[in-house]
Coordinates of C-alpha atoms in Angstrom, one line a residue:
X1 CA -32.7 8.0 -11.9
X2 CA -36.2 5.6 -11.5
X3 CA -39.0 6.7 -12.4
X4 CA -42.1 4.5 -11.4
X5 CA -45.3 5.1 -13.3
X6 CA -46.4 7.2 -10.2
X7 CA -43.9 9.0 -10.5
X8 CA -44.2 9.6 -14.6
X9 CA -48.1 10.3 -14.0
X10 CA -48.2 13.2 -11.9
X11 CA -44.8 14.8 -13.4
X12 CA -47.3 14.9 -16.7
X13 CA -50.0 16.0 -14.8
X14 CA -48.0 18.4 -13.6
X15 CA -47.6 19.7 -16.4
X16 CA -50.3 19.1 -18.5
X17 CA -52.1 21.3 -15.4
X18 CA -49.7 24.0 -16.0
X19 CA -50.0 24.6 -19.8
X20 CA -53.5 24.2 -19.1
X21 CA -54.1 27.0 -16.7
X22 CA -52.0 28.8 -18.5
X23 CA -54.0 28.6 -21.7
X24 CA -57.2 29.0 -20.3
X25 CA -56.3 31.9 -18.4
X26 CA -55.1 34.1 -21.1
X27 CA -57.5 33.1 -23.9
X28 CA -59.4 35.8 -25.7
X29 CA -62.9 37.0 -23.9
X30 CA -65.5 37.0 -26.7
X31 CA -65.7 40.2 -28.0
X32 CA -62.2 41.5 -27.0
X33 CA -58.7 40.7 -28.4
X34 CA -55.8 41.2 -26.5
X35 CA -54.6 44.7 -25.9
X36 CA -51.3 46.0 -24.6
X37 CA -52.7 45.9 -21.5
X38 CA -54.2 42.7 -21.1
X39 CA -50.8 41.3 -21.9
X40 CA -47.9 43.4 -20.5
X41 CA -50.0 43.9 -16.8
X42 CA -52.5 41.2 -16.6
X43 CA -55.5 43.9 -17.1
X44 CA -54.3 44.7 -13.7
X45 CA -56.7 43.1 -12.2
X46 CA -54.2 41.0 -10.0
X47 CA -55.0 40.0 -6.3
X48 CA -52.8 40.0 -3.4
X49 CA -52.3 36.6 -3.3
X50 CA -51.9 36.1 -7.0
X51 CA -49.2 38.8 -6.6
X52 CA -46.6 37.4 -3.6
X53 CA -47.3 33.9 -5.1
X54 CA -46.0 35.0 -8.5
X55 CA -43.6 37.3 -6.6
X56 CA -42.1 34.5 -5.2
X57 CA -42.5 32.0 -8.6
X58 CA -40.9 34.2 -10.4
X59 CA -37.5 34.7 -8.4
X60 CA -36.7 31.4 -6.9
X61 CA -35.8 29.2 -9.7
X62 CA -33.5 26.7 -10.1
X63 CA -31.0 29.4 -9.3
X64 CA -32.0 28.9 -6.3
X65 CA -32.9 25.5 -6.0
X66 CA -29.5 24.0 -7.6
X67 CA -27.5 26.9 -7.5
X68 CA -28.3 27.9 -3.5
X69 CA -27.9 24.9 -2.4
X70 CA -25.1 23.9 -4.2
X71 CA -23.7 26.9 -2.4
X72 CA -24.9 25.6 1.0
X73 CA -23.4 22.2 -0.2
X74 CA -19.9 24.3 -0.5
X75 CA -20.1 27.4 2.7
X76 CA -23.5 26.2 4.6
X77 CA -26.5 28.6 5.7
X78 CA -24.6 32.6 5.6
X79 CA -25.7 31.8 1.9
X80 CA -29.3 32.0 3.4
X81 CA -28.7 35.8 3.4
X82 CA -29.8 36.6 0.5
X83 CA -33.6 35.7 1.5
X84 CA -33.5 37.1 4.6
X85 CA -32.1 39.9 4.3
X86 CA -34.7 39.9 0.8
X87 CA -38.3 39.6 3.1
X88 CA -36.6 43.7 4.2
X89 CA -35.4 44.5 1.0
X90 CA -39.0 43.5 0.2
X91 CA -41.0 45.8 2.9
X92 CA -38.6 48.7 1.7
X93 CA -39.8 48.7 -1.7
X94 CA -43.5 47.8 -0.9
X95 CA -43.4 50.8 1.2
X96 CA -41.3 53.3 -0.6
X97 CA -40.7 52.6 -4.0
X98 CA -43.9 51.4 -4.9
X99 CA -46.3 54.1 -4.1
X100 CA -44.3 56.1 -6.8
X101 CA -44.0 53.6 -9.7
X102 CA -48.0 52.9 -9.7
X103 CA -48.8 56.7 -9.1
X104 CA -47.3 57.2 -12.7
X105 CA -48.9 53.6 -14.3
X106 CA -45.8 52.8 -15.0
X107 CA -45.7 49.3 -17.6
X108 CA -41.7 48.8 -17.6
X109 CA -39.2 50.4 -15.1
X110 CA -37.3 52.1 -18.2
X111 CA -40.4 53.8 -18.4
X112 CA -40.0 56.2 -15.5
X113 CA -36.6 56.7 -16.2
X114 CA -38.0 58.1 -19.2
X115 CA -40.6 60.3 -17.0
X116 CA -37.8 61.0 -14.4
X117 CA -34.9 62.0 -16.5
X118 CA -34.6 61.3 -20.5
X119 CA -35.8 58.8 -23.8
X120 CA -32.1 59.5 -24.2
X121 CA -30.9 57.3 -20.3
X122 CA -34.2 55.1 -20.8
X123 CA -33.4 53.7 -23.8
X124 CA -29.6 53.3 -22.2
X125 CA -30.8 51.3 -19.6
X126 CA -33.8 49.0 -21.5
X127 CA -30.6 47.6 -23.5
X128 CA -28.4 46.8 -20.2
X129 CA -31.7 45.1 -19.1
X130 CA -32.0 42.9 -22.3
X131 CA -28.5 42.1 -22.4
X132 CA -28.8 41.1 -18.5
X133 CA -31.7 39.1 -18.4
X134 CA -31.0 36.6 -22.3
X135 CA -27.1 36.4 -21.6
X136 CA -27.4 36.2 -17.5
X137 CA -30.8 35.0 -16.4
X138 CA -32.4 32.7 -18.6
X139 CA -29.4 31.4 -20.3
X140 CA -28.6 30.7 -16.7
X141 CA -31.6 29.5 -15.6
X142 CA -31.7 27.2 -18.6
X143 CA -28.3 25.5 -17.8
X144 CA -29.2 24.6 -14.4
X145 CA -32.5 23.0 -15.0
X146 CA -31.0 21.4 -18.0
X147 CA -27.6 19.7 -15.0
X148 CA -30.9 19.4 -13.2
X149 CA -32.7 16.9 -15.6
X150 CA -29.0 15.6 -16.7
X151 CA -27.6 14.6 -13.5
X152 CA -31.3 13.1 -12.7
X153 CA -32.6 11.3 -15.6
X154 CA -29.1 10.9 -17.6
X155 CA -31.1 13.7 -20.7
X156 CA -28.4 15.2 -22.9
X157 CA -27.7 18.9 -22.1
X158 CA -28.9 20.1 -24.9
X159 CA -32.0 18.1 -25.1
X160 CA -33.0 19.5 -21.2
X161 CA -32.2 23.0 -22.5
X162 CA -35.1 22.8 -25.7
X163 CA -37.2 21.0 -23.6
X164 CA -37.4 22.9 -21.0
X165 CA -37.4 26.4 -23.3
X166 CA -40.5 24.6 -25.4
X167 CA -42.6 24.5 -22.0
X168 CA -42.3 28.0 -20.8
X169 CA -43.1 29.0 -24.0
X170 CA -46.1 26.5 -24.8
X171 CA -48.1 29.6 -22.3
X172 CA -46.2 32.4 -21.4
X173 CA -45.5 33.6 -25.1
X174 CA -49.1 33.1 -26.2
X175 CA -51.0 34.4 -23.0
X176 CA -48.4 37.0 -22.0
X177 CA -48.2 37.8 -18.0
X178 CA -52.1 36.8 -17.3
X179 CA -50.8 33.7 -18.1
X180 CA -47.4 33.6 -16.2
X181 CA -48.9 35.4 -13.1
X182 CA -51.8 32.7 -12.7
X183 CA -49.7 29.0 -12.8
X184 CA -47.0 30.5 -10.7
X185 CA -50.2 30.2 -8.1
X186 CA -50.5 26.7 -8.9
X187 CA -46.2 27.1 -9.5
X188 CA -45.9 27.8 -6.1
X189 CA -47.5 25.5 -4.1
X190 CA -45.9 22.6 -6.3
X191 CA -42.8 24.1 -5.4
X192 CA -43.0 24.7 -2.3
X193 CA -44.3 21.5 -1.0
X194 CA -42.3 19.7 -3.5
X195 CA -39.4 21.6 -1.3
X196 CA -40.1 20.7 1.9
X197 CA -40.8 17.0 0.6
X198 CA -36.9 17.1 -0.4
X199 CA -35.8 18.8 2.9
X200 CA -37.8 16.3 4.9
X201 CA -36.4 13.2 3.4
X202 CA -33.2 14.3 3.3
X203 CA -33.0 14.5 6.9
X204 CA -34.9 11.6 7.4
X205 CA -32.7 9.9 5.2
X206 CA -29.5 11.6 6.7
X207 CA -31.0 10.2 10.5
X208 CA -31.6 6.9 9.3
X209 CA -35.1 7.1 9.4
X210 CA -35.3 8.5 13.1
X211 CA -37.6 11.7 11.4
X212 CA -36.6 15.2 10.4
X213 CA -36.4 16.8 13.9
X214 CA -32.9 14.3 14.5
X215 CA -31.5 14.6 11.7
X216 CA -31.6 18.4 11.9
X217 CA -29.6 18.1 15.0
X218 CA -27.4 15.8 13.6
X219 CA -26.8 18.5 10.6
X220 CA -25.8 20.9 13.3
X221 CA -23.6 18.2 15.1
X222 CA -21.7 17.0 12.3
X223 CA -20.8 20.9 10.7
X224 CA -22.1 23.0 13.4
X225 CA -19.4 25.7 11.1
X226 CA -22.0 25.6 8.7
X227 CA -24.7 27.3 10.9
X228 CA -22.2 30.7 10.9
X229 CA -23.8 33.5 9.3
X230 CA -21.2 35.8 9.7
X231 CA -18.3 34.2 7.8
X232 CA -15.0 35.0 9.9
X233 CA -11.5 35.8 7.2
X234 CA -10.3 32.1 8.0
X235 CA -13.2 30.3 5.6
X236 CA -13.2 29.8 2.8
X237 CA -16.4 31.0 1.5
X238 CA -15.1 34.9 2.5
X239 CA -14.6 35.9 -0.5
X240 CA -18.6 35.5 -1.4
X241 CA -19.8 36.2 2.0
X242 CA -17.8 38.5 3.5
X243 CA -18.8 39.0 6.9
X244 CA -20.5 41.7 9.0
X245 CA -20.3 43.6 5.1
X246 CA -23.1 41.5 4.1
X247 CA -26.1 42.6 6.6
X248 CA -24.3 46.3 6.3
X249 CA -22.7 46.3 2.5
X250 CA -23.5 45.6 -1.2
X251 CA -26.0 42.7 -0.7
X252 CA -28.5 45.6 -0.1
X253 CA -27.3 47.2 -3.8
X254 CA -28.6 43.6 -5.0
X255 CA -31.2 43.2 -2.8
X256 CA -33.0 46.7 -3.3
X257 CA -32.1 46.3 -7.3
X258 CA -33.6 43.1 -7.7
X259 CA -37.2 43.5 -5.8
X260 CA -36.9 46.9 -6.6
X261 CA -35.6 47.8 -10.1
X262 CA -35.5 44.4 -12.1
X263 CA -38.8 44.4 -14.4
X264 CA -39.2 40.6 -13.8
X265 CA -40.1 40.9 -10.2
X266 CA -41.8 44.3 -9.8
X267 CA -44.0 43.9 -13.1
X268 CA -46.3 41.6 -11.0
X269 CA -46.9 44.9 -8.4
X270 CA -47.5 47.1 -11.0
X271 CA -50.4 44.7 -12.6
X272 CA -52.3 44.8 -9.5
X273 CA -55.6 45.9 -8.9
X274 CA -54.4 48.2 -5.8
X275 CA -51.9 49.9 -4.2
X276 CA -53.2 48.1 -1.1
X277 CA -53.8 44.4 -2.8
X278 CA -49.5 45.2 -3.9
X279 CA -49.1 45.8 -0.7
X280 CA -50.4 43.3 0.6
X281 CA -48.8 41.0 -1.9
X282 CA -45.7 41.7 -0.9
X283 CA -45.8 41.1 3.0
X284 CA -47.1 37.2 1.6
X285 CA -44.4 36.6 -1.0
X286 CA -41.5 38.3 2.3
X287 CA -43.6 36.0 4.8
X288 CA -42.8 33.3 1.8
X289 CA -39.1 34.4 1.3
X290 CA -38.2 34.0 5.2
X291 CA -38.8 29.7 4.5
X292 CA -37.5 29.7 1.1
X293 CA -34.1 28.8 2.9
X294 CA -35.4 25.6 4.8
X295 CA -36.2 24.5 1.1
X296 CA -33.3 25.0 -0.6
X297 CA -30.3 25.6 1.3
X298 CA -31.1 22.9 4.0
X299 CA -30.7 20.3 2.0
X300 CA -27.4 21.3 0.7
X301 CA -26.2 21.0 4.0
X302 CA -27.6 17.8 4.6
X303 CA -25.8 16.2 1.5
X304 CA -22.5 17.1 2.4
X305 CA -22.8 15.6 5.2
X306 CA -23.9 12.7 4.0
X307 CA -21.6 12.3 1.1
X308 CA -18.8 13.1 3.7
X309 CA -20.0 10.2 5.9
X310 CA -18.8 6.6 4.9
X311 CA -21.2 4.6 7.3
X312 CA -24.3 6.9 6.1
X313 CA -22.4 6.7 2.1
X314 CA -22.3 2.7 2.9
X315 CA -26.2 2.7 4.3
X316 CA -27.4 4.4 0.8
X317 CA -26.0 1.5 -1.4
X318 CA -25.5 1.4 -5.0
X319 CA -28.9 4.4 -4.4
X320 CA -26.2 7.2 -3.6
X321 CA -22.9 6.2 -6.6
X322 CA -23.8 7.8 -9.4
X323 CA -23.7 11.6 -9.8
X324 CA -21.8 12.8 -6.2
X325 CA -21.2 16.0 -5.7
X326 CA -18.0 17.1 -4.2
X327 CA -15.5 19.8 -4.5
X328 CA -16.1 21.9 -7.6
X329 CA -19.4 20.3 -8.5
X330 CA -21.8 21.9 -5.6
X331 CA -24.6 22.3 -8.3
X332 CA -24.8 18.4 -8.5
X333 CA -26.3 18.7 -4.3
X334 CA -29.8 19.1 -4.8
X335 CA -30.6 17.1 -7.9
X336 CA -27.9 13.9 -5.9
X337 CA -30.7 14.1 -3.3
X338 CA -33.8 14.0 -5.3
X339 CA -33.0 9.8 -6.5
X340 CA -32.6 9.2 -3.2
X341 CA -36.5 9.9 -2.8
X342 CA -38.8 7.0 -2.8
X343 CA -40.4 5.7 -5.2
X344 CA -44.1 7.5 -5.4
X345 CA -42.3 11.0 -4.6
X346 CA -39.2 11.7 -6.7
X347 CA -42.8 13.4 -9.5
X348 CA -43.4 15.3 -6.9
X349 CA -40.0 16.7 -6.1
X350 CA -38.8 16.5 -9.5
X351 CA -42.5 19.5 -10.6
X352 CA -41.3 21.5 -7.9
X353 CA -38.0 21.7 -9.5
X354 CA -39.4 22.1 -13.0
X355 CA -41.7 25.0 -11.6
X356 CA -38.7 26.8 -9.8
X357 CA -37.3 26.5 -13.4
X358 CA -40.0 27.2 -16.0
X359 CA -41.9 29.3 -13.7
X360 CA -38.9 32.3 -13.9
X361 CA -38.6 31.0 -17.7
X362 CA -41.9 32.5 -18.0
X363 CA -41.5 35.8 -16.1
X364 CA -38.1 36.8 -17.8
X365 CA -39.1 36.4 -21.3
X366 CA -42.5 38.3 -20.3
X367 CA -40.2 41.2 -18.8
X368 CA -37.9 40.9 -22.0
X369 CA -40.5 41.3 -24.2
X370 CA -41.8 43.6 -22.0
X371 CA -38.8 45.9 -22.6
X372 CA -38.0 45.5 -25.7
X373 CA -41.7 46.4 -27.2
X374 CA -42.6 49.2 -24.7
X375 CA -39.1 51.0 -24.8
X376 CA -37.2 49.9 -27.8
X377 CA -39.9 48.8 -30.5
X378 CA -42.3 51.4 -29.8
X379 CA -40.5 54.4 -29.1
X380 CA -38.0 54.0 -32.6
X381 CA -39.1 51.4 -34.8
X382 CA -43.3 52.2 -34.9
X383 CA -44.6 55.1 -33.0
X384 CA -47.9 53.9 -34.2
X385 CA -48.1 50.6 -33.3
X386 CA -52.0 49.1 -32.6
X387 CA -52.7 47.0 -29.5
X388 CA -52.4 43.8 -31.8
X389 CA -49.2 45.0 -33.2
X390 CA -47.8 45.7 -30.2
X391 CA -49.1 42.1 -28.4
X392 CA -47.5 40.7 -31.6
X393 CA -43.5 42.0 -31.2
X394 CA -44.5 40.7 -28.0
X395 CA -44.6 37.2 -28.6
X396 CA -41.6 37.5 -31.4
X397 CA -39.2 39.3 -29.0
X398 CA -39.9 37.0 -26.4
X399 CA -39.7 34.3 -29.1
X400 CA -36.0 35.5 -30.2
X401 CA -34.7 35.8 -26.5
X402 CA -35.2 32.1 -25.8
X403 CA -33.3 31.5 -28.9
X404 CA -30.5 32.9 -27.5
X405 CA -30.6 31.9 -24.7
X406 CA -30.7 28.2 -25.6
X407 CA -27.6 29.1 -28.5
X408 CA -26.0 30.7 -24.7
X409 CA -26.9 27.9 -21.8
X410 CA -24.6 25.2 -22.4
X411 CA -21.6 27.2 -22.5
X412 CA -21.6 27.8 -19.2
X413 CA -21.0 24.2 -18.8
X414 CA -18.2 24.8 -15.9
X415 CA -19.1 27.0 -13.1
X416 CA -18.6 25.4 -9.6
X417 CA -21.3 28.3 -7.8
X418 CA -24.1 29.5 -10.5
X419 CA -25.7 31.6 -8.0
X420 CA -22.4 33.4 -7.2
X421 CA -21.8 33.4 -11.0
X422 CA -25.0 34.9 -11.5
X423 CA -24.8 37.3 -8.9
X424 CA -21.0 38.4 -9.1
X425 CA -21.9 39.0 -13.2
X426 CA -25.6 40.8 -12.3
X427 CA -23.3 43.0 -9.9
X428 CA -21.6 45.0 -12.1
X429 CA -24.1 46.0 -13.4
X430 CA -26.5 46.5 -10.1
X431 CA -25.1 49.2 -8.2
X432 CA -25.1 52.0 -11.1
X433 CA -28.9 51.4 -11.8
X434 CA -29.4 51.1 -8.2
X435 CA -27.4 55.2 -7.7
X436 CA -29.8 56.3 -10.5
X437 CA -32.6 55.2 -9.3
X438 CA -32.5 55.7 -5.4
X439 CA -30.9 59.7 -6.6
X440 CA -34.0 60.0 -8.9
X441 CA -36.6 58.6 -5.8
X442 CA -35.3 61.0 -3.2
X443 CA -33.5 63.2 -4.5
X444 CA -35.0 66.4 -6.4
X445 CA -31.4 68.3 -7.8
X446 CA -30.9 64.7 -9.7
X447 CA -30.5 65.7 -13.4
X448 CA -30.4 64.1 -16.1
X449 CA -26.7 64.1 -17.0
X450 CA -25.4 63.3 -14.0
X451 CA -27.8 60.4 -14.2
X452 CA -26.2 59.4 -17.9
X453 CA -22.7 59.9 -16.5
X454 CA -22.8 58.0 -13.2
X455 CA -25.0 54.7 -15.3
X456 CA -21.9 54.9 -18.2
X457 CA -19.3 55.2 -15.5
X458 CA -20.4 52.7 -13.3
X459 CA -19.3 49.4 -16.0
X460 CA -15.9 50.8 -15.7
X461 CA -15.9 52.0 -12.6
X462 CA -17.5 48.3 -11.8
X463 CA -14.7 46.1 -14.0
X464 CA -11.9 47.9 -12.8
X465 CA -12.9 46.0 -9.3
X466 CA -12.1 43.1 -10.9
X467 CA -8.9 44.2 -10.7
X468 CA -8.2 44.1 -7.1
X469 CA -9.3 40.1 -6.4
X470 CA -8.7 40.6 -2.7
X471 CA -11.7 42.9 -2.2
X472 CA -14.8 40.4 -1.8
X473 CA -17.2 41.6 -5.1
X474 CA -20.1 41.9 -2.6
X475 CA -17.8 45.0 -1.0
X476 CA -16.6 46.0 -4.9
X477 CA -20.8 46.0 -5.5
X478 CA -21.1 48.3 -2.2
X479 CA -18.0 50.2 -3.5
X480 CA -19.5 50.1 -7.6
X481 CA -22.7 52.1 -6.0
X482 CA -21.2 54.4 -4.0
X483 CA -18.6 55.5 -6.3
X484 CA -21.3 56.3 -9.5
X485 CA -23.7 58.2 -6.6
X486 CA -20.8 60.3 -5.6
X487 CA -20.8 60.7 -9.7
X488 CA -23.8 61.9 -10.0
X489 CA -24.3 64.1 -7.1
X490 CA -20.7 65.9 -8.5
X491 CA -22.3 66.5 -11.8
X492 CA -25.6 67.0 -11.0
X493 CA -24.3 69.9 -9.0
X494 CA -22.2 71.3 -11.6
X495 CA -25.1 70.7 -14.5
X496 CA -28.3 72.0 -12.4
X497 CA -25.9 74.3 -11.1
X498 CA -27.6 73.3 -7.5
X499 CA -31.1 74.0 -8.2
X500 CA -34.1 71.5 -8.2
X501 CA -35.0 69.9 -11.1
X502 CA -38.5 70.5 -12.6
X503 CA -38.9 66.2 -13.5
X504 CA -37.4 65.8 -9.6
X505 CA -40.9 64.0 -7.4
X506 CA -43.3 65.3 -4.9
X507 CA -42.7 63.1 -2.0
X508 CA -45.4 64.2 0.8
X509 CA -45.8 61.5 3.4
X510 CA -49.0 60.6 2.9
X511 CA -47.7 58.8 -0.1
X512 CA -46.4 56.6 2.1
X513 CA -48.9 55.3 4.4
X514 CA -49.1 51.9 4.5
X515 CA -52.0 50.2 5.9
X516 CA -53.1 48.7 9.5
X517 CA -52.0 44.7 7.3
X518 CA -49.3 46.1 6.1
X519 CA -47.8 47.1 9.2
X520 CA -48.7 44.1 11.5
X521 CA -47.2 42.4 8.6
X522 CA -44.0 43.6 8.4
X523 CA -43.6 44.1 12.1
X524 CA -43.4 40.5 12.6
X525 CA -41.3 39.7 9.8
X526 CA -38.9 42.2 11.1
X527 CA -39.2 40.1 14.5
X528 CA -38.6 36.8 12.8
X529 CA -35.2 37.8 11.0
X530 CA -33.7 39.3 13.7
X531 CA -34.8 35.7 15.6
X532 CA -33.1 33.7 13.1
X533 CA -30.1 36.1 13.0
X534 CA -29.7 35.9 16.9
X535 CA -29.9 32.0 16.5
X536 CA -28.0 31.3 13.6
X537 CA -25.0 34.5 14.0

């Protein structure tokens, strides 16, 4: 991919801007040394717009730009359910989960487990999360980002992995959540504008310069079957997105776990100035989620139409012949599109992709170090650690997690749809965790013994479903969650003799009262979501 001087200037300028902003906002104020709240919760000072932007920047990564675009190439718009249903999930989290978390003044999600259940269960789940972040999330984001660098610029995989890791580490290890969140505000601008630019130009190329509307109509006319949100059993991708069960089954497990009980997502809201600021930030993030399929899925579908139309490919000439995506190589769709962009715009689109990768890496690193430091180190290794020691341990643990992820990332080579890989392997852990949290939040009779048995047995239950490959993994997630909840209920009733647990949460209507701003925004999001599903059913 030929980068012009203008492209290089744009991209280098982006890199310097991000590192500069990160180091600037995370500098120690005169006479004040960083404490744990500063490093892990950004001094609890984030406004709503920073929270909303940071939620999206943390969420949208190479997993979406490369992985979800690849799934769009392979299966079409149906993969957008992850995004549009996430908008509704965010509203549920903002109204029903967040008030409880903020009232309890949490640093980490495992900390809630300790307050509601026990230190023993907190430790089990903390280890679960650290392993998941390092071996699945961090590794896959590094792999996909490096894959893009390899496809676009010919940079060897290992160099790409190390380069992205060092970029994310440059400001996040020193500055903590404050550096991550405030740079995310900049990152999300690059991310959305660069993504929209790529979508616009992909559709414009497809229509031979007649504009984005003509290009979109051409895509719909060429592959109308790829604009169905609900797939039937004859569709080759049915096992990944099993029809109506996407709306009523395991997708809720994936989304509620991810947005409600995932440390590197929920940590932004815990750092809000107030509950109302956090809820307004969640509404902003939900609106942005409705937009995401148009900047990551549509380009994948457009790429599918282009590579399967000999006339358009002939029109592209030598420009489009390298690294062409095909069967088994769906994740090459987005990087391939980037090389078609005109000189001068490649730098912006490439900066958007880098922003997606680096912002997610920084978020995952910060949350991994937060869980290790607050839930493992301070609990078992040094209970009397002062703020300086705590912050230093956070930096060291993040660096170690990054090194391990760099070693693991190249081993993921050969995966066709990395987005589906991430969902499937996260889905082994998430149903049990979700069951523990839902019953812990909303059923006072849930006991510690019930929660431990439910969490531990959820893994063999999920693994057992792998012996039934005819059941879509999304349905496996739903069934695993229900069976885990059943285990928790049975053990809790036996253990607690049917009585309410003293650690049960007292729920009142005032706790869940939301502002008019939140209510109006939520109503608008529900209407838009309904309209989108009606249009593309």
